[in-house]
Amino acid sequence: MSRKLFIAGNWKMNSSAASSVEVAAGMASELGAIDAVDMAICPPFVYIPGVVEAFKGSNIGVGAQNMYFEDNGAFTGEISGQMLKDIGCRYVILGHSERRHVLGETDALINTKVTKALADELEIMFCVGELLDERKADQTTAVVTRQITEGLKNISREAMSSITIAYEPVWAIGTGETATPDQAQDVHATIRGLVGQLYDAEIADAVRIQYGGSVKPSNAAELLGCPDVDGALVGGASMTVADFAGIVNSVL
Ligand code: 13P
């Protein structure tokens, strides 16, 4: 099966009211008509409405970087999946390494959020990836296996069509150090094999697996040329029109 590439930007806790709209408008005019790859941008919550407006009529979707697993109520500071749908989000990133390692999210919490996001009919970019120490200790397969097995616990085979897995080795995030295409391909193939064990060959063949970690225009084509790399989750290089367009254009 040939899987359509999915290139998404994660702006993390960056941008401003003015620049979020300006950058999104630039992306809409430069990339908005492209149909050959799927594209999305995930701004900070507060800038989502402006970006949704700027992307209206374009092929670029909008996602959030996190959500809570209740619809509403006494959860000060949290944002629900229904609220995200309400303001025009199609996607949500869950299990990002910064949520895991800086904000303390566990596999069990991430699984609860994945379950709720599916009920809310959001499409999920579900992130996994090992720390540098874990890679050095040859624990990469064990770590991503645990993260996927726990994070997708009780998720049905049908629901897998709403899930993209993002492999983001933590040592490559924001460091300028990218996994080599061989390193990425190796883990992506392992992940696809695992999905085959947890589900079946058809689901494994269909699931898209993005690579994330210092993706930029100069390395995107090589990484996305790997057989099991089906897109990218881009941090720093998704903050400007030129870099994000450079990544998208490099695979067209
Ligand atoms: P960088 O592309 O800045 O390394 O960030 C990757 C990432 O964490 C995307 O979610």
PDB file of C-alpha atoms and ligand atoms in Angstrom:
ATOM      1  CA  MET A   1       0.000   0.000   0.000  1.00  0.00           C
ATOM      2  CA  SER A   2       1.253   3.472  -0.687  1.00  0.00           C
ATOM      3  CA  ARG A   3       0.658   5.760   2.222  1.00  0.00           C
ATOM      4  CA  LYS A   4       0.078   9.466   1.678  1.00  0.00           C
ATOM      5  CA  LEU A   5       2.798  11.483   3.421  1.00  0.00           C
ATOM      6  CA  PHE A   6       1.678  13.570   6.386  1.00  0.00           C
ATOM      7  CA  ILE A   7       3.802  16.588   7.279  1.00  0.00           C
ATOM      8  CA  ALA A   8       2.791  18.426  10.434  1.00  0.00           C
ATOM      9  CA  GLY A   9       4.220  21.341  12.368  1.00  0.00           C
ATOM     10  CA  ASN A  10       4.326  21.576  16.147  1.00  0.00           C
ATOM     11  CA  TRP A  11       4.869  25.164  17.192  1.00  0.00           C
ATOM     12  CA  LYS A  12       5.218  24.176  20.864  1.00  0.00           C
ATOM     13  CA  MET A  13       5.030  27.212  23.219  1.00  0.00           C
ATOM     14  CA  ASN A  14       6.119  29.678  20.537  1.00  0.00           C
ATOM     15  CA  SER A  15       4.645  32.393  18.281  1.00  0.00           C
ATOM     16  CA  SER A  16       2.402  35.380  19.043  1.00  0.00           C
ATOM     17  CA  ALA A  17      -1.060  36.589  18.033  1.00  0.00           C
ATOM     18  CA  ALA A  18       0.339  38.549  15.113  1.00  0.00           C
ATOM     19  CA  SER A  19       3.013  36.161  13.875  1.00  0.00           C
ATOM     20  CA  SER A  20       0.807  33.049  14.136  1.00  0.00           C
ATOM     21  CA  VAL A  21      -1.671  34.606  11.703  1.00  0.00           C
ATOM     22  CA  GLU A  22       1.048  36.016   9.459  1.00  0.00           C
ATOM     23  CA  VAL A  23       2.904  32.695   9.177  1.00  0.00           C
ATOM     24  CA  ALA A  24      -0.324  30.724   8.693  1.00  0.00           C
ATOM     25  CA  ALA A  25      -1.471  33.100   5.959  1.00  0.00           C
ATOM     26  CA  GLY A  26       1.877  32.676   4.221  1.00  0.00           C
ATOM     27  CA  MET A  27       1.630  28.899   4.434  1.00  0.00           C
ATOM     28  CA  ALA A  28      -1.941  28.986   3.116  1.00  0.00           C
ATOM     29  CA  SER A  29      -0.931  30.976   0.070  1.00  0.00           C
ATOM     30  CA  GLU A  30       2.259  29.017  -0.618  1.00  0.00           C
ATOM     31  CA  LEU A  31       1.119  25.479   0.234  1.00  0.00           C
ATOM     32  CA  GLY A  32      -2.651  25.595   0.618  1.00  0.00           C
ATOM     33  CA  ALA A  33      -3.497  24.074  -2.751  1.00  0.00           C
ATOM     34  CA  ILE A  34      -1.154  21.065  -2.423  1.00  0.00           C
ATOM     35  CA  ASP A  35      -3.026  17.782  -2.376  1.00  0.00           C
ATOM     36  CA  ALA A  36      -0.217  15.265  -2.754  1.00  0.00           C
ATOM     37  CA  VAL A  37       0.664  15.329   0.953  1.00  0.00           C
ATOM     38  CA  ASP A  38      -1.430  15.922   4.068  1.00  0.00           C
ATOM     39  CA  MET A  39      -0.385  18.972   6.096  1.00  0.00           C
ATOM     40  CA  ALA A  40      -1.264  20.332   9.514  1.00  0.00           C
ATOM     41  CA  ILE A  41      -0.033  22.962  11.942  1.00  0.00           C
ATOM     42  CA  CYS A  42      -0.432  22.720  15.710  1.00  0.00           C
ATOM     43  CA  PRO A  43      -0.181  26.173  17.314  1.00  0.00           C
ATOM     44  CA  PRO A  44      -0.479  26.965  21.030  1.00  0.00           C
ATOM     45  CA  PHE A  45      -4.157  26.721  22.100  1.00  0.00           C
ATOM     46  CA  VAL A  46      -4.721  30.479  22.200  1.00  0.00           C
ATOM     47  CA  TYR A  47      -3.588  31.001  18.609  1.00  0.00           C
ATOM     48  CA  ILE A  48      -5.676  28.174  17.138  1.00  0.00           C
ATOM     49  CA  PRO A  49      -8.681  30.323  16.090  1.00  0.00           C
ATOM     50  CA  GLY A  50      -6.509  32.752  14.109  1.00  0.00           C
ATOM     51  CA  VAL A  51      -4.718  29.921  12.363  1.00  0.00           C
ATOM     52  CA  VAL A  52      -8.005  28.139  11.592  1.00  0.00           C
ATOM     53  CA  GLU A  53      -9.243  31.348   9.996  1.00  0.00           C
ATOM     54  CA  ALA A  54      -6.033  31.806   7.988  1.00  0.00           C
ATOM     55  CA  PHE A  55      -6.199  28.210   6.698  1.00  0.00           C
ATOM     56  CA  LYS A  56      -9.875  28.394   5.686  1.00  0.00           C
ATOM     57  CA  GLY A  57     -10.298  27.097   2.137  1.00  0.00           C
ATOM     58  CA  SER A  58      -6.769  25.633   2.116  1.00  0.00           C
ATOM     59  CA  ASN A  59      -5.652  22.014   2.424  1.00  0.00           C
ATOM     60  CA  ILE A  60      -3.786  22.643   5.677  1.00  0.00           C
ATOM     61  CA  GLY A  61      -5.447  21.319   8.813  1.00  0.00           C
ATOM     62  CA  VAL A  62      -5.101  22.560  12.368  1.00  0.00           C
ATOM     63  CA  GLY A  63      -4.307  20.579  15.478  1.00  0.00           C
ATOM     64  CA  ALA A  64      -3.713  21.118  19.177  1.00  0.00           C
ATOM     65  CA  GLN A  65      -0.642  20.012  21.099  1.00  0.00           C
ATOM     66  CA  ASN A  66      -2.509  18.394  23.981  1.00  0.00           C
ATOM     67  CA  MET A  67      -5.984  17.992  25.504  1.00  0.00           C
ATOM     68  CA  TYR A  68      -7.689  16.812  28.676  1.00  0.00           C
ATOM     69  CA  PHE A  69      -9.804  13.673  28.913  1.00  0.00           C
ATOM     70  CA  GLU A  70     -12.992  15.208  30.338  1.00  0.00           C
ATOM     71  CA  ASP A  71     -15.501  17.310  28.387  1.00  0.00           C
ATOM     72  CA  ASN A  72     -15.849  20.139  30.900  1.00  0.00           C
ATOM     73  CA  GLY A  73     -16.000  20.803  34.621  1.00  0.00           C
ATOM     74  CA  ALA A  74     -13.704  21.754  37.466  1.00  0.00           C
ATOM     75  CA  PHE A  75     -10.370  21.165  35.735  1.00  0.00           C
ATOM     76  CA  THR A  76      -8.709  24.568  36.004  1.00  0.00           C
ATOM     77  CA  GLY A  77      -6.343  25.275  33.171  1.00  0.00           C
ATOM     78  CA  GLU A  78      -7.323  22.316  31.007  1.00  0.00           C
ATOM     79  CA  ILE A  79      -8.819  22.234  27.482  1.00  0.00           C
ATOM     80  CA  SER A  80     -11.138  19.439  26.294  1.00  0.00           C
ATOM     81  CA  GLY A  81     -11.247  17.636  22.982  1.00  0.00           C
ATOM     82  CA  GLN A  82     -14.773  18.938  22.425  1.00  0.00           C
ATOM     83  CA  MET A  83     -13.509  22.493  22.817  1.00  0.00           C
ATOM     84  CA  LEU A  84     -10.851  21.768  20.219  1.00  0.00           C
ATOM     85  CA  LYS A  85     -13.465  20.417  17.815  1.00  0.00           C
ATOM     86  CA  ASP A  86     -15.636  23.424  18.562  1.00  0.00           C
ATOM     87  CA  ILE A  87     -12.951  25.850  17.329  1.00  0.00           C
ATOM     88  CA  GLY A  88     -12.079  23.879  14.208  1.00  0.00           C
ATOM     89  CA  CYS A  89      -9.310  21.481  15.187  1.00  0.00           C
ATOM     90  CA  ARG A  90      -9.043  18.259  13.254  1.00  0.00           C
ATOM     91  CA  TYR A  91      -5.946  16.880  14.995  1.00  0.00           C
ATOM     92  CA  VAL A  92      -4.398  16.587  18.421  1.00  0.00           C
ATOM     93  CA  ILE A  93      -0.838  15.634  19.364  1.00  0.00           C
ATOM     94  CA  LEU A  94      -0.747  13.249  22.336  1.00  0.00           C
ATOM     95  CA  GLY A  95       2.180  11.785  24.223  1.00  0.00           C
ATOM     96  CA  HIS A  96       4.749  14.284  23.002  1.00  0.00           C
ATOM     97  CA  SER A  97       8.088  13.741  24.723  1.00  0.00           C
ATOM     98  CA  GLU A  98       7.849  17.153  26.368  1.00  0.00           C
ATOM     99  CA  ARG A  99       4.487  16.147  27.867  1.00  0.00           C
ATOM    100  CA  ARG A 100       6.043  12.886  29.029  1.00  0.00           C
ATOM    101  CA  HIS A 101       9.380  14.121  30.309  1.00  0.00           C
ATOM    102  CA  VAL A 102       8.800  17.769  31.277  1.00  0.00           C
ATOM    103  CA  LEU A 103       5.147  17.618  32.347  1.00  0.00           C
ATOM    104  CA  GLY A 104       5.209  14.083  33.740  1.00  0.00           C
ATOM    105  CA  GLU A 105       2.550  12.363  31.620  1.00  0.00           C
ATOM    106  CA  THR A 106       2.440   8.584  32.004  1.00  0.00           C
ATOM    107  CA  ASP A 107       1.585   5.914  29.452  1.00  0.00           C
ATOM    108  CA  ALA A 108      -1.691   5.335  31.315  1.00  0.00           C
ATOM    109  CA  LEU A 109      -2.692   9.015  31.178  1.00  0.00           C
ATOM    110  CA  ILE A 110      -1.782   9.191  27.493  1.00  0.00           C
ATOM    111  CA  ASN A 111      -3.912   6.096  26.837  1.00  0.00           C
ATOM    112  CA  THR A 112      -6.863   7.774  28.570  1.00  0.00           C
ATOM    113  CA  LYS A 113      -6.388  10.846  26.383  1.00  0.00           C
ATOM    114  CA  VAL A 114      -6.064   8.768  23.194  1.00  0.00           C
ATOM    115  CA  THR A 115      -9.308   6.974  24.057  1.00  0.00           C
ATOM    116  CA  LYS A 116     -11.117  10.267  24.661  1.00  0.00           C
ATOM    117  CA  ALA A 117      -9.715  11.998  21.574  1.00  0.00           C
ATOM    118  CA  LEU A 118     -11.048   9.133  19.446  1.00  0.00           C
ATOM    119  CA  ALA A 119     -14.472   9.482  21.069  1.00  0.00           C
ATOM    120  CA  ASP A 120     -14.276  13.189  20.245  1.00  0.00           C
ATOM    121  CA  GLU A 121     -13.512  12.283  16.607  1.00  0.00           C
ATOM    122  CA  LEU A 122     -10.148  13.966  16.589  1.00  0.00           C
ATOM    123  CA  GLU A 123      -7.293  12.523  14.572  1.00  0.00           C
ATOM    124  CA  ILE A 124      -4.289  11.792  16.726  1.00  0.00           C
ATOM    125  CA  MET A 125      -0.567  12.193  16.291  1.00  0.00           C
ATOM    126  CA  PHE A 126       0.587   9.785  18.962  1.00  0.00           C
ATOM    127  CA  CYS A 127       4.246  10.361  19.862  1.00  0.00           C
ATOM    128  CA  VAL A 128       6.780   7.861  21.090  1.00  0.00           C
ATOM    129  CA  GLY A 129      10.557   7.892  21.378  1.00  0.00           C
ATOM    130  CA  GLU A 130      13.522   7.007  23.542  1.00  0.00           C
ATOM    131  CA  LEU A 131      15.885   9.168  25.608  1.00  0.00           C
ATOM    132  CA  LEU A 132      19.584   9.281  24.720  1.00  0.00           C
ATOM    133  CA  ASP A 133      20.482   7.087  27.723  1.00  0.00           C
ATOM    134  CA  GLU A 134      17.883   4.555  26.636  1.00  0.00           C
ATOM    135  CA  ARG A 135      19.311   4.439  23.112  1.00  0.00           C
ATOM    136  CA  LYS A 136      22.833   4.034  24.484  1.00  0.00           C
ATOM    137  CA  ALA A 137      21.610   1.187  26.679  1.00  0.00           C
ATOM    138  CA  ASP A 138      20.047  -0.494  23.643  1.00  0.00           C
ATOM    139  CA  GLN A 139      16.572   0.062  25.071  1.00  0.00           C
ATOM    140  CA  THR A 140      15.006   1.791  22.046  1.00  0.00           C
ATOM    141  CA  THR A 141      12.847  -1.141  20.979  1.00  0.00           C
ATOM    142  CA  ALA A 142      11.779  -1.864  24.544  1.00  0.00           C
ATOM    143  CA  VAL A 143      10.822   1.771  25.180  1.00  0.00           C
ATOM    144  CA  VAL A 144       8.788   2.319  22.016  1.00  0.00           C
ATOM    145  CA  THR A 145       7.180  -1.102  22.443  1.00  0.00           C
ATOM    146  CA  ARG A 146       6.054  -0.171  25.950  1.00  0.00           C
ATOM    147  CA  GLN A 147       4.862   3.281  24.886  1.00  0.00           C
ATOM    148  CA  ILE A 148       2.822   1.883  21.993  1.00  0.00           C
ATOM    149  CA  THR A 149       1.457  -1.154  23.812  1.00  0.00           C
ATOM    150  CA  GLU A 150       0.363   0.930  26.809  1.00  0.00           C
ATOM    151  CA  GLY A 151      -0.636   4.039  24.882  1.00  0.00           C
ATOM    152  CA  LEU A 152      -2.856   2.118  22.461  1.00  0.00           C
ATOM    153  CA  LYS A 153      -4.288  -0.270  25.075  1.00  0.00           C
ATOM    154  CA  ASN A 154      -7.914  -1.174  24.218  1.00  0.00           C
ATOM    155  CA  ILE A 155      -7.832   0.940  21.057  1.00  0.00           C
ATOM    156  CA  SER A 156      -9.836  -0.869  18.376  1.00  0.00           C
ATOM    157  CA  ARG A 157      -8.555  -1.840  14.958  1.00  0.00           C
ATOM    158  CA  GLU A 158     -11.166   0.504  13.374  1.00  0.00           C
ATOM    159  CA  ALA A 159      -9.878   3.425  15.431  1.00  0.00           C
ATOM    160  CA  MET A 160      -6.355   2.945  14.086  1.00  0.00           C
ATOM    161  CA  SER A 161      -7.345   4.786  10.903  1.00  0.00           C
ATOM    162  CA  SER A 162      -7.537   7.961  13.041  1.00  0.00           C
ATOM    163  CA  ILE A 163      -4.083   7.482  14.524  1.00  0.00           C
ATOM    164  CA  THR A 164      -0.706   8.520  13.140  1.00  0.00           C
ATOM    165  CA  ILE A 165       2.285   7.366  15.152  1.00  0.00           C
ATOM    166  CA  ALA A 166       5.111   9.888  15.461  1.00  0.00           C
ATOM    167  CA  TYR A 167       8.536   8.463  16.263  1.00  0.00           C
ATOM    168  CA  GLU A 168      10.511  11.246  17.892  1.00  0.00           C
ATOM    169  CA  PRO A 169      13.809  10.169  19.450  1.00  0.00           C
ATOM    170  CA  VAL A 170      14.152  12.582  22.374  1.00  0.00           C
ATOM    171  CA  TRP A 171      17.865  13.100  21.714  1.00  0.00           C
ATOM    172  CA  ALA A 172      17.039  14.482  18.262  1.00  0.00           C
ATOM    173  CA  ILE A 173      14.380  16.987  19.355  1.00  0.00           C
ATOM    174  CA  GLY A 174      15.494  20.594  19.210  1.00  0.00           C
ATOM    175  CA  THR A 175      19.124  19.544  19.300  1.00  0.00           C
ATOM    176  CA  GLY A 176      20.021  19.847  15.642  1.00  0.00           C
ATOM    177  CA  GLU A 177      21.013  16.201  15.834  1.00  0.00           C
ATOM    178  CA  THR A 178      18.843  14.181  13.459  1.00  0.00           C
ATOM    179  CA  ALA A 179      18.472  10.431  13.393  1.00  0.00           C
ATOM    180  CA  THR A 180      20.141   9.109  10.262  1.00  0.00           C
ATOM    181  CA  PRO A 181      17.758   7.729   7.658  1.00  0.00           C
ATOM    182  CA  ASP A 182      18.945   4.241   8.622  1.00  0.00           C
ATOM    183  CA  GLN A 183      18.270   4.843  12.319  1.00  0.00           C
ATOM    184  CA  ALA A 184      14.816   6.237  11.550  1.00  0.00           C
ATOM    185  CA  GLN A 185      13.929   3.466   9.108  1.00  0.00           C
ATOM    186  CA  ASP A 186      15.065   0.837  11.583  1.00  0.00           C
ATOM    187  CA  VAL A 187      12.783   2.045  14.392  1.00  0.00           C
ATOM    188  CA  HIS A 188       9.895   2.764  12.014  1.00  0.00           C
ATOM    189  CA  ALA A 189      10.059  -0.811  10.717  1.00  0.00           C
ATOM    190  CA  THR A 190      10.094  -2.080  14.302  1.00  0.00           C
ATOM    191  CA  ILE A 191       7.039   0.040  15.106  1.00  0.00           C
ATOM    192  CA  ARG A 192       5.191  -1.207  12.010  1.00  0.00           C
ATOM    193  CA  GLY A 193       6.020  -4.782  12.986  1.00  0.00           C
ATOM    194  CA  LEU A 194       4.685  -4.150  16.474  1.00  0.00           C
ATOM    195  CA  VAL A 195       1.434  -2.697  15.098  1.00  0.00           C
ATOM    196  CA  GLY A 196       1.170  -5.879  13.020  1.00  0.00           C
ATOM    197  CA  GLN A 197       1.463  -7.973  16.182  1.00  0.00           C
ATOM    198  CA  LEU A 198      -1.001  -5.846  18.148  1.00  0.00           C
ATOM    199  CA  TYR A 199      -3.493  -5.650  15.254  1.00  0.00           C
ATOM    200  CA  ASP A 200      -2.840  -7.314  11.904  1.00  0.00           C
ATOM    201  CA  ALA A 201      -0.907  -6.905   8.665  1.00  0.00           C
ATOM    202  CA  GLU A 202      -3.561  -4.715   7.062  1.00  0.00           C
ATOM    203  CA  ILE A 203      -3.496  -2.179   9.910  1.00  0.00           C
ATOM    204  CA  ALA A 204       0.308  -2.270  10.025  1.00  0.00           C
ATOM    205  CA  ASP A 205       0.479  -1.579   6.320  1.00  0.00           C
ATOM    206  CA  ALA A 206      -1.955   1.326   6.540  1.00  0.00           C
ATOM    207  CA  VAL A 207      -0.721   3.121   9.658  1.00  0.00           C
ATOM    208  CA  ARG A 208       1.304   6.252   8.999  1.00  0.00           C
ATOM    209  CA  ILE A 209       4.482   6.718  11.012  1.00  0.00           C
ATOM    210  CA  GLN A 210       5.967  10.224  11.092  1.00  0.00           C
ATOM    211  CA  TYR A 211       9.545  10.960  12.054  1.00  0.00           C
ATOM    212  CA  GLY A 212      10.253  13.948  14.302  1.00  0.00           C
ATOM    213  CA  GLY A 213      13.506  15.453  15.544  1.00  0.00           C
ATOM    214  CA  SER A 214      15.392  18.276  13.832  1.00  0.00           C
ATOM    215  CA  VAL A 215      13.696  17.759  10.467  1.00  0.00           C
ATOM    216  CA  LYS A 216      14.581  20.621   8.121  1.00  0.00           C
ATOM    217  CA  PRO A 217      14.519  21.339   4.387  1.00  0.00           C
ATOM    218  CA  SER A 218      18.042  19.942   3.959  1.00  0.00           C
ATOM    219  CA  ASN A 219      17.336  16.498   5.458  1.00  0.00           C
ATOM    220  CA  ALA A 220      13.610  15.992   4.837  1.00  0.00           C
ATOM    221  CA  ALA A 221      13.807  14.307   1.441  1.00  0.00           C
ATOM    222  CA  GLU A 222      16.318  11.738   2.656  1.00  0.00           C
ATOM    223  CA  LEU A 223      14.347  10.899   5.804  1.00  0.00           C
ATOM    224  CA  LEU A 224      10.983  10.837   4.071  1.00  0.00           C
ATOM    225  CA  GLY A 225      12.423   8.688   1.325  1.00  0.00           C
ATOM    226  CA  CYS A 226      12.725   5.759   3.747  1.00  0.00           C
ATOM    227  CA  PRO A 227      10.105   3.084   3.052  1.00  0.00           C
ATOM    228  CA  ASP A 228       8.554   3.156   6.528  1.00  0.00           C
ATOM    229  CA  VAL A 229       8.777   6.933   7.092  1.00  0.00           C
ATOM    230  CA  ASP A 230       5.394   8.361   6.136  1.00  0.00           C
ATOM    231  CA  GLY A 231       5.803  11.967   7.085  1.00  0.00           C
ATOM    232  CA  ALA A 232       7.339  14.317   9.594  1.00  0.00           C
ATOM    233  CA  LEU A 233       6.397  16.064  12.808  1.00  0.00           C
ATOM    234  CA  VAL A 234       8.398  19.253  12.607  1.00  0.00           C
ATOM    235  CA  GLY A 235       9.206  21.599  15.485  1.00  0.00           C
ATOM    236  CA  GLY A 236      11.573  24.501  14.881  1.00  0.00           C
ATOM    237  CA  ALA A 237      11.432  24.332  11.086  1.00  0.00           C
ATOM    238  CA  SER A 238       7.631  24.659  11.103  1.00  0.00           C
ATOM    239  CA  MET A 239       7.852  28.178  12.535  1.00  0.00           C
ATOM    240  CA  THR A 240       8.579  29.881   9.223  1.00  0.00           C
ATOM    241  CA  VAL A 241       6.884  29.656   5.852  1.00  0.00           C
ATOM    242  CA  ALA A 242      10.218  29.198   4.084  1.00  0.00           C
ATOM    243  CA  ASP A 243      11.366  26.228   6.174  1.00  0.00           C
ATOM    244  CA  PHE A 244       8.011  24.447   6.304  1.00  0.00           C
ATOM    245  CA  ALA A 245       7.491  24.994   2.573  1.00  0.00           C
ATOM    246  CA  GLY A 246      11.045  23.797   1.974  1.00  0.00           C
ATOM    247  CA  ILE A 247      10.242  20.527   3.758  1.00  0.00           C
ATOM    248  CA  VAL A 248       6.928  20.020   1.949  1.00  0.00           C
ATOM    249  CA  ASN A 249       8.371  20.939  -1.443  1.00  0.00           C
ATOM    250  CA  SER A 250      11.329  18.610  -0.968  1.00  0.00           C
ATOM    251  CA  VAL A 251       9.027  15.586  -1.133  1.00  0.00           C
ATOM    252  CA  LEU A 252       6.792  16.680  -4.006  1.00  0.00           C
TER     253      LEU A 252
HETATM  254  P1  13P B   1      12.389  19.890  16.317  1.00  0.00           P
HETATM  255  O1  13P B   1      11.989  19.710  14.885  1.00  0.00           O
HETATM  256  O2  13P B   1      12.503  21.331  16.723  1.00  0.00           O
HETATM  257  O3  13P B   1      13.557  19.051  16.694  1.00  0.00           O
HETATM  258  O4  13P B   1      11.139  19.341  17.207  1.00  0.00           O
HETATM  259  C1  13P B   1      10.618  18.096  16.930  1.00  0.00           C
HETATM  260  C2  13P B   1       9.360  17.917  17.708  1.00  0.00           C
HETATM  261  O5  13P B   1       9.383  17.756  18.905  1.00  0.00           O
HETATM  262  C3  13P B   1       8.090  17.968  16.981  1.00  0.00           C
HETATM  263  O6  13P B   1       7.026  17.547  17.770  1.00  0.00           O
END
